[in-house]
Coordinates of C-alpha atoms and ligand atoms in Angstrom, one line a residue:
M20 CA 170.0 62.8 -278.0
L21 CA 171.1 64.0 -274.7
P22 CA 170.5 67.4 -273.6
V23 CA 174.3 67.9 -273.4
K24 CA 174.4 71.6 -272.7
E25 CA 171.5 71.8 -270.2
I26 CA 173.3 68.8 -268.0
Q27 CA 176.4 70.3 -268.0
E28 CA 175.1 73.8 -267.1
R29 CA 172.8 72.3 -264.2
S30 CA 175.6 70.2 -263.0
D31 CA 178.0 72.9 -262.7
R32 CA 175.5 74.3 -260.1
H33 CA 176.2 71.2 -258.1
P34 CA 180.0 70.6 -258.1
K35 CA 181.5 67.2 -256.8
P36 CA 183.7 68.0 -253.5
S37 CA 187.1 67.2 -255.1
D38 CA 188.3 65.5 -251.9
I39 CA 185.4 62.8 -251.4
K40 CA 185.0 59.6 -253.3
F41 CA 181.5 58.4 -253.0
Q42 CA 181.0 54.7 -252.3
Y43 CA 177.7 52.8 -253.0
G44 CA 177.8 50.8 -249.9
T45 CA 175.2 48.3 -248.0
A46 CA 172.5 50.6 -248.5
G47 CA 173.2 53.2 -250.9
F48 CA 175.1 56.6 -250.7
R49 CA 175.5 57.7 -247.2
T50 CA 177.5 60.1 -245.5
L51 CA 177.1 63.8 -243.9
G52 CA 174.2 65.5 -245.5
K53 CA 175.8 68.7 -246.5
T54 CA 178.2 66.7 -248.8
L55 CA 175.9 65.1 -250.9
D56 CA 174.4 67.6 -253.1
S57 CA 176.2 66.6 -256.2
V58 CA 175.3 62.9 -255.6
L59 CA 171.7 63.8 -255.6
F60 CA 171.7 66.0 -258.8
R61 CA 173.2 62.9 -260.3
V62 CA 171.7 59.7 -259.2
G63 CA 168.4 60.4 -261.2
K64 CA 169.8 59.3 -264.3
L65 CA 169.4 55.7 -264.4
D66 CA 166.6 53.9 -266.4
G67 CA 163.8 54.4 -268.7
K68 CA 161.2 52.9 -266.2
T69 CA 160.2 54.4 -263.3
I70 CA 162.6 54.1 -260.3
G71 CA 162.6 55.4 -256.6
V72 CA 165.0 57.7 -254.9
M73 CA 164.9 57.8 -251.3
V74 CA 166.5 60.7 -249.6
T75 CA 167.4 59.1 -246.1
A76 CA 170.5 57.9 -243.9
S77 CA 168.2 55.6 -241.8
H78 CA 169.1 55.1 -238.4
N79 CA 172.1 57.2 -238.7
P80 CA 172.5 60.6 -236.7
E81 CA 170.6 63.6 -237.8
P82 CA 173.5 65.5 -239.6
D83 CA 174.0 62.6 -242.0
N84 CA 172.0 61.9 -245.1
G85 CA 172.0 59.5 -247.9
V86 CA 170.1 58.0 -251.1
K87 CA 168.7 54.6 -251.5
L88 CA 167.7 53.8 -255.2
V89 CA 164.9 51.5 -255.8
D90 CA 164.7 49.4 -258.8
P91 CA 161.4 49.3 -261.1
R92 CA 160.3 46.1 -259.1
G93 CA 160.4 48.3 -256.3
E94 CA 163.2 46.5 -254.8
M95 CA 166.9 47.3 -253.9
L96 CA 169.0 48.3 -256.9
E97 CA 170.8 45.4 -258.9
S98 CA 174.4 45.4 -257.9
S99 CA 175.3 45.9 -261.8
W100 CA 173.6 49.3 -261.5
E101 CA 175.6 50.4 -258.4
A102 CA 178.6 50.6 -260.5
H103 CA 177.0 52.8 -262.9
A104 CA 175.6 55.1 -260.0
T105 CA 179.2 55.0 -258.5
A106 CA 180.7 56.3 -261.9
L107 CA 178.0 58.9 -262.2
A108 CA 178.5 60.1 -258.6
N109 CA 182.1 60.4 -258.7
A110 CA 182.8 62.2 -262.2
P111 CA 185.1 65.0 -261.3
S112 CA 183.6 67.7 -263.3
S113 CA 180.4 68.6 -265.4
V114 CA 182.0 67.7 -268.5
A115 CA 183.1 64.3 -267.2
F116 CA 179.7 63.6 -265.9
V117 CA 178.2 64.3 -269.3
A118 CA 180.5 61.9 -270.7
V119 CA 179.8 59.0 -268.3
V120 CA 176.1 59.6 -268.7
D121 CA 176.9 59.1 -272.5
E122 CA 178.7 55.9 -271.9
L123 CA 176.0 54.6 -269.7
V124 CA 173.3 55.3 -272.1
R125 CA 175.2 53.4 -274.6
A126 CA 176.2 50.4 -272.6
T127 CA 172.9 50.1 -271.3
K128 CA 171.0 51.0 -274.4
I129 CA 168.8 53.5 -272.7
D130 CA 166.1 54.5 -275.1
L131 CA 166.5 58.3 -274.9
S132 CA 163.0 59.0 -276.8
I133 CA 161.4 57.3 -273.6
P134 CA 161.5 60.2 -270.6
A135 CA 163.3 58.7 -267.3
R136 CA 160.6 58.7 -264.9
V137 CA 161.5 58.9 -261.0
V138 CA 159.3 59.0 -257.9
Y139 CA 161.0 60.3 -254.9
A140 CA 160.7 60.9 -251.3
R141 CA 162.7 62.1 -248.2
D142 CA 162.7 61.2 -244.5
T143 CA 162.4 64.1 -241.8
R144 CA 166.0 65.1 -242.0
P145 CA 166.9 69.0 -242.0
T146 CA 169.2 68.4 -245.0
G147 CA 166.4 66.6 -246.9
P148 CA 164.8 69.7 -248.7
Q149 CA 168.1 71.0 -249.9
L150 CA 169.1 67.7 -251.6
V151 CA 165.6 66.9 -252.9
A152 CA 166.2 70.2 -254.9
A153 CA 169.4 68.9 -256.1
L154 CA 167.7 65.9 -257.4
K155 CA 164.8 68.0 -258.9
D156 CA 167.5 70.1 -260.9
G157 CA 169.3 67.1 -262.3
L158 CA 165.9 65.4 -263.2
E159 CA 164.7 68.6 -265.0
A160 CA 168.2 68.7 -266.8
I161 CA 167.3 65.3 -268.3
K162 CA 163.9 66.1 -268.9
A163 CA 162.6 63.2 -266.6
E164 CA 159.1 62.8 -265.5
Y165 CA 159.1 62.9 -262.0
R166 CA 156.8 62.8 -258.9
D167 CA 157.3 63.9 -255.3
A168 CA 156.1 61.7 -252.8
G169 CA 157.0 64.1 -250.0
V170 CA 157.9 62.9 -246.4
T171 CA 157.2 59.6 -246.1
T172 CA 158.8 56.1 -245.1
T173 CA 161.5 54.1 -247.1
P174 CA 158.8 51.1 -247.4
V175 CA 156.0 53.1 -248.8
L176 CA 158.5 54.6 -251.6
H177 CA 159.1 50.9 -252.4
Y178 CA 155.4 50.1 -252.5
L179 CA 154.6 53.4 -254.8
V180 CA 157.5 52.1 -257.3
R181 CA 155.9 48.7 -257.7
T182 CA 152.3 49.9 -257.9
I183 CA 153.2 52.6 -260.5
N184 CA 155.0 49.9 -262.7
T185 CA 152.5 47.3 -262.4
K186 CA 149.4 49.9 -262.6
G187 CA 146.9 48.5 -265.1
T188 CA 148.8 44.9 -265.5
K189 CA 148.0 41.4 -264.1
D190 CA 150.6 42.0 -261.5
S191 CA 149.0 45.1 -260.2
Y192 CA 150.1 45.5 -256.6
G193 CA 147.4 47.9 -255.3
E194 CA 146.9 51.8 -255.7
D195 CA 149.7 54.1 -256.1
T196 CA 149.1 56.0 -253.2
E197 CA 149.6 56.3 -249.3
E198 CA 146.0 55.5 -248.6
G199 CA 146.6 52.3 -251.0
Y200 CA 149.3 51.2 -248.9
L201 CA 147.4 51.8 -245.6
T202 CA 144.4 50.1 -246.7
K203 CA 146.1 47.1 -248.2
I204 CA 148.2 46.2 -245.1
S205 CA 145.9 47.3 -242.6
D206 CA 142.8 45.2 -244.8
A207 CA 145.2 41.8 -244.9
F208 CA 146.1 42.2 -241.1
K209 CA 142.1 42.3 -240.2
K210 CA 141.7 39.4 -242.2
L211 CA 144.5 37.5 -240.6
L212 CA 143.4 38.4 -237.1
A213 CA 139.6 37.3 -238.0
G214 CA 138.3 35.0 -235.2
K215 CA 141.3 35.9 -232.7
P216 CA 141.0 38.0 -229.6
P217 CA 142.6 41.4 -230.7
P218 CA 146.1 41.7 -229.7
P219 CA 147.1 44.0 -226.4
P220 CA 147.9 47.7 -227.4
L221 CA 151.1 47.9 -229.0
L222 CA 153.6 50.8 -228.0
I223 CA 155.7 51.8 -231.0
D224 CA 158.8 53.9 -230.7
C225 CA 159.3 56.0 -233.9
A226 CA 162.7 57.0 -233.2
N227 CA 161.5 60.6 -233.5
G228 CA 161.3 60.0 -237.5
V229 CA 159.1 59.5 -240.3
G230 CA 157.4 56.3 -239.1
A231 CA 155.6 58.3 -236.7
L232 CA 153.8 60.0 -239.6
M233 CA 152.7 56.6 -241.0
A234 CA 152.1 54.8 -237.6
E235 CA 149.7 57.7 -236.8
R236 CA 148.0 57.3 -240.0
F237 CA 147.5 53.7 -239.5
K238 CA 145.3 54.2 -236.4
A239 CA 142.4 55.2 -238.3
Y240 CA 142.7 52.1 -240.9
L241 CA 143.0 49.8 -238.1
G242 CA 139.9 50.8 -236.1
D243 CA 139.3 49.1 -232.7
I244 CA 140.9 45.7 -233.9
F245 CA 144.4 46.8 -232.8
A246 CA 145.4 49.7 -230.7
I247 CA 148.8 51.6 -231.2
N248 CA 150.3 53.9 -228.9
V249 CA 152.8 55.9 -230.9
V250 CA 155.8 57.4 -228.8
N251 CA 159.1 59.2 -229.8
A252 CA 157.2 61.0 -232.4
D253 CA 158.9 64.4 -232.1
L254 CA 159.4 65.6 -235.7
H255 CA 160.2 69.1 -234.9
T256 CA 162.8 69.4 -232.1
P257 CA 166.5 69.5 -233.3
G258 CA 168.6 66.5 -232.8
V259 CA 166.1 64.2 -231.7
L260 CA 166.1 61.8 -234.7
N261 CA 167.3 58.5 -233.6
N262 CA 168.8 60.1 -230.4
S263 CA 168.4 57.3 -227.4
C264 CA 165.6 55.8 -229.0
G265 CA 164.6 53.6 -232.1
A266 CA 165.8 50.3 -233.4
D267 CA 169.5 50.7 -233.5
F268 CA 169.5 52.2 -230.1
V269 CA 167.9 49.0 -228.7
K270 CA 169.8 46.8 -230.6
V271 CA 173.3 48.2 -230.0
N272 CA 172.6 49.1 -226.3
Q273 CA 170.4 45.7 -225.6
K274 CA 168.4 48.3 -223.5
L275 CA 165.0 50.1 -223.6
P276 CA 165.0 53.7 -224.7
P277 CA 165.4 55.8 -221.4
S278 CA 162.1 57.4 -222.6
I279 CA 160.2 54.2 -222.5
T280 CA 158.8 52.3 -219.2
L281 CA 157.1 49.0 -219.8
Q282 CA 154.5 47.4 -217.6
P283 CA 155.5 44.1 -216.3
G284 CA 154.6 41.5 -219.7
Q285 CA 154.1 44.5 -221.7
R286 CA 155.4 44.2 -225.4
A287 CA 156.8 46.9 -227.7
C288 CA 158.9 47.7 -230.8
S289 CA 161.0 50.3 -232.0
L290 CA 161.4 51.6 -235.6
D291 CA 164.6 53.1 -237.1
G292 CA 164.8 56.8 -239.0
D293 CA 162.9 55.5 -242.4
A294 CA 160.7 52.8 -240.9
D295 CA 162.3 49.9 -242.5
R296 CA 164.0 48.3 -239.4
L297 CA 162.2 46.7 -236.4
M298 CA 163.1 45.6 -233.0
Y299 CA 160.8 44.1 -230.6
Y300 CA 161.0 43.7 -226.7
Y301 CA 159.1 43.0 -223.6
A302 CA 159.2 43.3 -219.8
D303 CA 158.9 39.9 -218.1
E304 CA 157.0 39.6 -214.8
H305 CA 159.7 41.2 -213.0
G306 CA 159.7 44.2 -215.2
Q307 CA 163.0 42.9 -216.8
F308 CA 163.7 44.0 -220.3
H309 CA 164.2 41.3 -223.2
M310 CA 164.8 41.9 -226.8
L311 CA 163.6 40.2 -229.8
D312 CA 165.4 40.9 -232.7
G313 CA 165.5 40.1 -236.2
D314 CA 166.7 36.7 -235.6
K315 CA 163.9 36.2 -233.2
I316 CA 161.3 37.6 -235.7
T317 CA 162.8 35.1 -238.5
T318 CA 162.2 32.3 -236.1
L319 CA 158.7 33.2 -235.0
V320 CA 157.5 33.8 -238.6
A321 CA 159.3 31.2 -240.6
S322 CA 158.2 28.5 -237.8
Y323 CA 154.7 29.6 -238.1
I324 CA 154.6 29.4 -241.8
V325 CA 156.4 26.1 -241.9
E326 CA 153.5 24.9 -239.4
L327 CA 150.9 26.6 -241.9
V328 CA 152.4 24.6 -245.2
K329 CA 152.5 21.5 -243.4
A330 CA 149.0 21.7 -242.1
S331 CA 148.0 22.2 -245.7
G332 CA 149.6 18.9 -246.8
L333 CA 151.6 21.0 -249.4
D334 CA 155.2 20.5 -247.7
E335 CA 156.3 18.4 -250.7
Q336 CA 155.2 21.3 -253.3
I337 CA 156.1 24.5 -251.4
K338 CA 159.6 25.2 -250.7
V339 CA 160.1 27.6 -247.4
G340 CA 163.7 28.5 -246.6
V341 CA 165.2 31.2 -244.3
I342 CA 168.1 33.7 -245.5
Q343 CA 170.4 35.1 -242.7
T344 CA 173.7 36.9 -242.5
A345 CA 176.7 36.2 -240.6
Y346 CA 175.4 38.4 -237.8
A347 CA 172.5 36.1 -237.1
N348 CA 173.0 34.4 -233.5
G349 CA 174.3 31.1 -233.7
S350 CA 171.4 29.9 -231.5
S351 CA 168.9 30.8 -234.2
T352 CA 170.7 29.4 -237.0
K353 CA 171.0 25.9 -235.0
Y354 CA 167.1 26.3 -234.2
L355 CA 166.1 26.9 -237.7
S356 CA 168.4 24.6 -239.5
G357 CA 166.8 21.7 -237.7
R358 CA 163.4 22.6 -239.4
L359 CA 164.0 24.2 -242.8
P360 CA 166.7 25.2 -245.4
V361 CA 168.9 28.2 -244.0
K362 CA 171.3 30.3 -246.1
C363 CA 173.8 32.7 -245.3
V364 CA 174.5 35.6 -247.6
P365 CA 176.4 38.8 -247.3
T366 CA 175.4 41.6 -245.2
G367 CA 172.5 44.1 -246.6
V368 CA 169.0 43.7 -247.7
K369 CA 169.8 43.4 -251.3
H370 CA 171.6 40.0 -251.0
L371 CA 169.0 38.8 -248.6
H372 CA 166.1 39.5 -250.6
H373 CA 167.4 38.0 -253.9
A374 CA 168.3 34.9 -252.1
A375 CA 164.8 34.8 -250.5
E376 CA 163.5 34.8 -253.9
Q377 CA 164.5 31.5 -254.8
Y378 CA 162.2 30.0 -252.5
D379 CA 158.4 29.9 -252.8
I380 CA 158.4 31.3 -249.4
G381 CA 161.5 33.0 -248.5
V382 CA 161.8 34.6 -244.8
Y383 CA 165.0 36.8 -244.0
F384 CA 165.6 39.4 -241.1
E385 CA 168.7 40.7 -240.4
A386 CA 169.6 40.3 -236.7
N387 CA 169.2 44.1 -236.5
G388 CA 165.7 43.9 -237.5
H389 CA 165.8 44.7 -241.6
G390 CA 163.4 42.0 -243.2
T391 CA 160.2 40.3 -244.7
A392 CA 158.9 37.4 -246.0
L393 CA 158.2 36.9 -249.7
T394 CA 155.4 34.5 -249.8
N395 CA 152.7 33.1 -252.0
L396 CA 150.2 32.9 -249.0
R397 CA 147.1 35.0 -249.4
N398 CA 146.4 37.6 -246.6
I399 CA 150.1 36.9 -245.4
I400 CA 151.4 38.2 -248.6
D401 CA 149.1 41.4 -248.1
V402 CA 150.0 42.2 -244.7
I403 CA 153.8 41.9 -245.7
N404 CA 155.4 44.6 -247.7
Q405 CA 156.7 42.4 -250.5
T406 CA 159.5 44.7 -251.9
V407 CA 161.4 45.4 -248.8
G408 CA 161.7 45.1 -245.1
D409 CA 158.9 47.4 -243.8
A410 CA 158.7 47.9 -239.8
L411 CA 155.2 48.6 -239.4
S412 CA 153.9 45.9 -241.4
D413 CA 156.3 43.5 -240.1
A414 CA 154.8 44.3 -236.6
F415 CA 151.5 43.7 -237.8
L416 CA 152.7 40.3 -239.1
V417 CA 154.3 39.4 -235.6
E418 CA 151.1 40.5 -233.8
A419 CA 149.1 38.2 -236.1
V420 CA 151.5 35.3 -235.7
L421 CA 151.7 35.7 -231.8
A422 CA 147.6 36.0 -231.7
H423 CA 147.3 32.6 -233.8
K424 CA 150.1 30.7 -231.6
S425 CA 148.6 32.4 -228.3
F426 CA 152.1 33.6 -227.6
S427 CA 153.3 36.3 -225.4
G428 CA 156.5 37.7 -225.3
V429 CA 157.8 35.2 -222.8
E430 CA 156.8 32.1 -225.2
W431 CA 157.9 33.8 -228.2
D432 CA 161.5 34.6 -226.5
S433 CA 161.8 31.1 -225.2
M434 CA 161.8 29.3 -228.8
Y435 CA 165.7 29.3 -228.3
C436 CA 168.0 31.3 -225.9
D437 CA 170.6 33.9 -227.4
L438 CA 174.2 33.3 -227.5
P439 CA 175.9 36.4 -225.8
N440 CA 177.3 38.4 -228.5
R441 CA 179.3 41.7 -228.7
L442 CA 179.9 43.8 -232.0
V443 CA 182.8 46.2 -232.1
K444 CA 184.0 49.0 -234.5
V445 CA 187.8 49.2 -235.5
V446 CA 188.9 52.6 -237.1
V447 CA 191.3 51.7 -239.5
S448 CA 193.2 53.8 -242.1
D449 CA 191.9 51.6 -245.1
R450 CA 189.0 49.6 -244.6
N451 CA 189.2 48.6 -248.5
A452 CA 192.3 46.6 -247.2
F453 CA 189.8 44.1 -245.7
K454 CA 188.4 41.6 -248.0
T455 CA 186.3 38.6 -247.5
E456 CA 184.9 35.3 -248.9
D457 CA 182.2 32.6 -247.6
A458 CA 179.5 35.3 -247.2
E459 CA 181.8 37.7 -245.0
R460 CA 182.6 34.9 -242.7
R461 CA 186.1 34.7 -243.6
L462 CA 188.9 37.0 -244.2
V463 CA 191.1 36.5 -247.4
S464 CA 192.8 40.0 -246.9
P465 CA 195.2 41.2 -245.0
L466 CA 196.7 38.0 -245.8
G467 CA 197.4 36.0 -242.7
L468 CA 194.9 37.5 -240.4
Q469 CA 192.0 35.1 -240.8
V470 CA 194.3 32.1 -239.2
K471 CA 195.1 34.5 -236.1
V472 CA 191.4 35.0 -235.8
D473 CA 190.8 31.2 -236.1
E474 CA 193.5 30.7 -233.4
L475 CA 191.6 33.0 -231.0
M476 CA 188.2 31.5 -231.7
R477 CA 189.5 27.8 -230.9
K478 CA 190.4 29.2 -227.2
Y479 CA 186.5 29.5 -226.5
G480 CA 184.4 26.9 -226.3
G481 CA 181.3 27.4 -229.2
G482 CA 183.0 30.7 -229.8
R483 CA 182.6 32.3 -233.2
S484 CA 184.1 35.6 -234.5
F485 CA 184.6 37.0 -238.1
V486 CA 185.8 40.6 -239.5
R487 CA 184.4 42.5 -242.4
P488 CA 184.6 45.9 -243.8
S489 CA 181.2 48.0 -243.1
G490 CA 179.6 49.1 -246.2
T491 CA 177.9 52.1 -244.6
E492 CA 180.5 53.5 -242.3
D493 CA 184.3 54.0 -242.4
V494 CA 185.1 51.5 -240.0
V495 CA 185.7 47.5 -240.0
R496 CA 183.1 45.7 -237.7
V497 CA 184.3 42.8 -235.5
Y498 CA 181.4 40.2 -234.1
A499 CA 182.0 37.8 -231.7
E500 CA 179.7 35.4 -229.9
A501 CA 180.3 32.8 -227.1
A502 CA 178.9 30.6 -224.3
T503 CA 179.0 33.4 -221.8
R504 CA 178.9 37.2 -222.0
A505 CA 182.3 37.6 -220.6
E506 CA 183.8 35.1 -223.0
A507 CA 182.1 36.9 -226.0
D508 CA 183.2 40.5 -224.9
E509 CA 187.1 39.1 -224.5
L510 CA 186.7 37.2 -227.8
A511 CA 185.5 40.4 -229.7
F512 CA 187.9 42.6 -228.0
R513 CA 190.9 40.4 -228.9
V514 CA 190.1 40.1 -232.4
A515 CA 189.4 44.0 -232.4
G516 CA 192.7 44.2 -231.0
L517 CA 194.3 42.1 -233.6
V518 CA 192.5 43.9 -236.6
Y519 CA 193.7 47.1 -235.1
D520 CA 197.4 46.1 -235.0
E521 CA 197.5 44.4 -238.3
A522 CA 196.0 47.4 -240.0
G523 CA 198.8 49.7 -238.6
G524 CA 196.8 51.5 -236.1
D525 CA 198.7 54.1 -233.9
P526 CA 199.6 52.3 -230.7
S527 CA 199.0 55.8 -228.6
Q528 CA 195.5 55.7 -229.9
R529 CA 194.6 52.2 -229.4
P530 CA 191.2 51.9 -227.7
K531 CA 191.7 50.7 -224.0
E532 CA 189.2 48.1 -224.2
F533 CA 191.0 46.2 -227.1
I534 CA 193.1 43.3 -225.4
Ligands
GN1_623 C1 176.1 44.7 -238.7 C2 175.2 45.8 -239.2 O1 174.2 45.7 -238.3 N1 175.3 46.0 -240.4 C3 174.5 46.9 -241.0 C4 174.9 48.0 -241.6 O2 175.8 47.6 -242.6 P1 177.3 47.7 -242.7 O3 177.8 47.2 -244.1 O4 177.6 46.8 -241.7 O5 177.6 49.2 -242.2 O6 174.0 49.0 -242.2 C5 173.2 48.2 -243.3 C6 172.2 49.3 -243.8 O7 171.2 49.7 -243.1 C7 172.4 47.1 -242.7 O8 171.5 46.3 -243.6 C8 173.3 46.0 -242.1 O9 172.9 45.2 -241.3
MG624 MG1 166.4 51.9 -242.3

């Protein structure tokens, strides 16, 4: 029996704002932190097994917050559950909410005699404690068993969910503690590096977010085999989170955070606000900045794995594949396609991860640095978080591969040369009017718009552009790449102008850079 009265009474304390319709986007619910209280109260009611709830808005500005749900395997929520989560979040009243819970229990045959189990964590955002309190209230209303993992990274929470659910089984993934996580990854990294000269010290920009806590803790576990230098680790000053630093800043601006100076030849990396995203970069001999994004990481790691598999003579038995999204740089796709199967899927780690599982070894990184490799190779398997992209463990993997190949940033970067590209946001009145097919590479709606995009593309040799609605922000994104910087910009701004006009944008507000 559902404790209806209890749920209803407590739900009344967390009313849903009537003017908001919550959407489960590319990476969960995400919006201004202060509007999310009712969502947090409601999201815990999902399953009989241990699931995870991560309160974070990742690379978004500090006032935003959000919630990511982690399935019992420690992976991103199955899409079938997203509809349930959305229905729960949008029930207009506590009475309607109870009815949705009731319907969910019946439709998915949840056994109410087994208490729901939830482990939750939050990043360092100021709205985190209040949202966690709402979540706790919701969990108590349904008499769930819960564990508070405190302030930690998204990958640690994914790790905890997997270890809790596999505890004592043959699939045991490790100790269900932060120490277990740190030990597992650092031990495997040390084994991978055995016999190789230690990599040069690595500067890690933690975006003034929770990744700093974990990076600091790793130091003790890495001993003297690998030195890390943690910067942008201010967890106290208001407003600094993801501000002019972190993975998103580097990717979007294609430049160093102003707080960082690199010596010629030095390599460094940036995490995002919940440490599941990684951008690498280095300074060349003239001190010039070069970015090594998710596509470069895919290329480095996948090529290395292909070499290992070939060297072991197992290339007939072990299927290695790469998964990308439409945002992958065309040059990376070209380079990789000549060497192994490459598949394109819609944006969002949940799509990439599930596609990667179809291979014996599946490597995926979004261009913006979310990713991991799912593999059966011992040592590699342990250094990489198998549940979700994990910026710190990904960085260790990169360092290990570079050490094995005796590569510096220069050799890594020269595997292929990025096509100049531009990403533009277009604010429209209804982004849901934009619908896509072919892994988001083509528009099916608004009708006729794709034909016009195609016409523009044909004018640029090697040009490629596509339009899709964002799943995390209220905008439509336009991506373009072409042979030169100027052409990539021109194509992107032309397509952006087209989208703006087609969507009925106000001519007086039209951004001046749109052509
Ligand atoms: C172009 C781009 O960078 N899109 C990002 C962004 O998704 P959108 O659906 O494009 O808003 O946020 C996602 C979650 O963090 C991330 O997985 C994805 O790569
Ligand atoms: Mg993130």
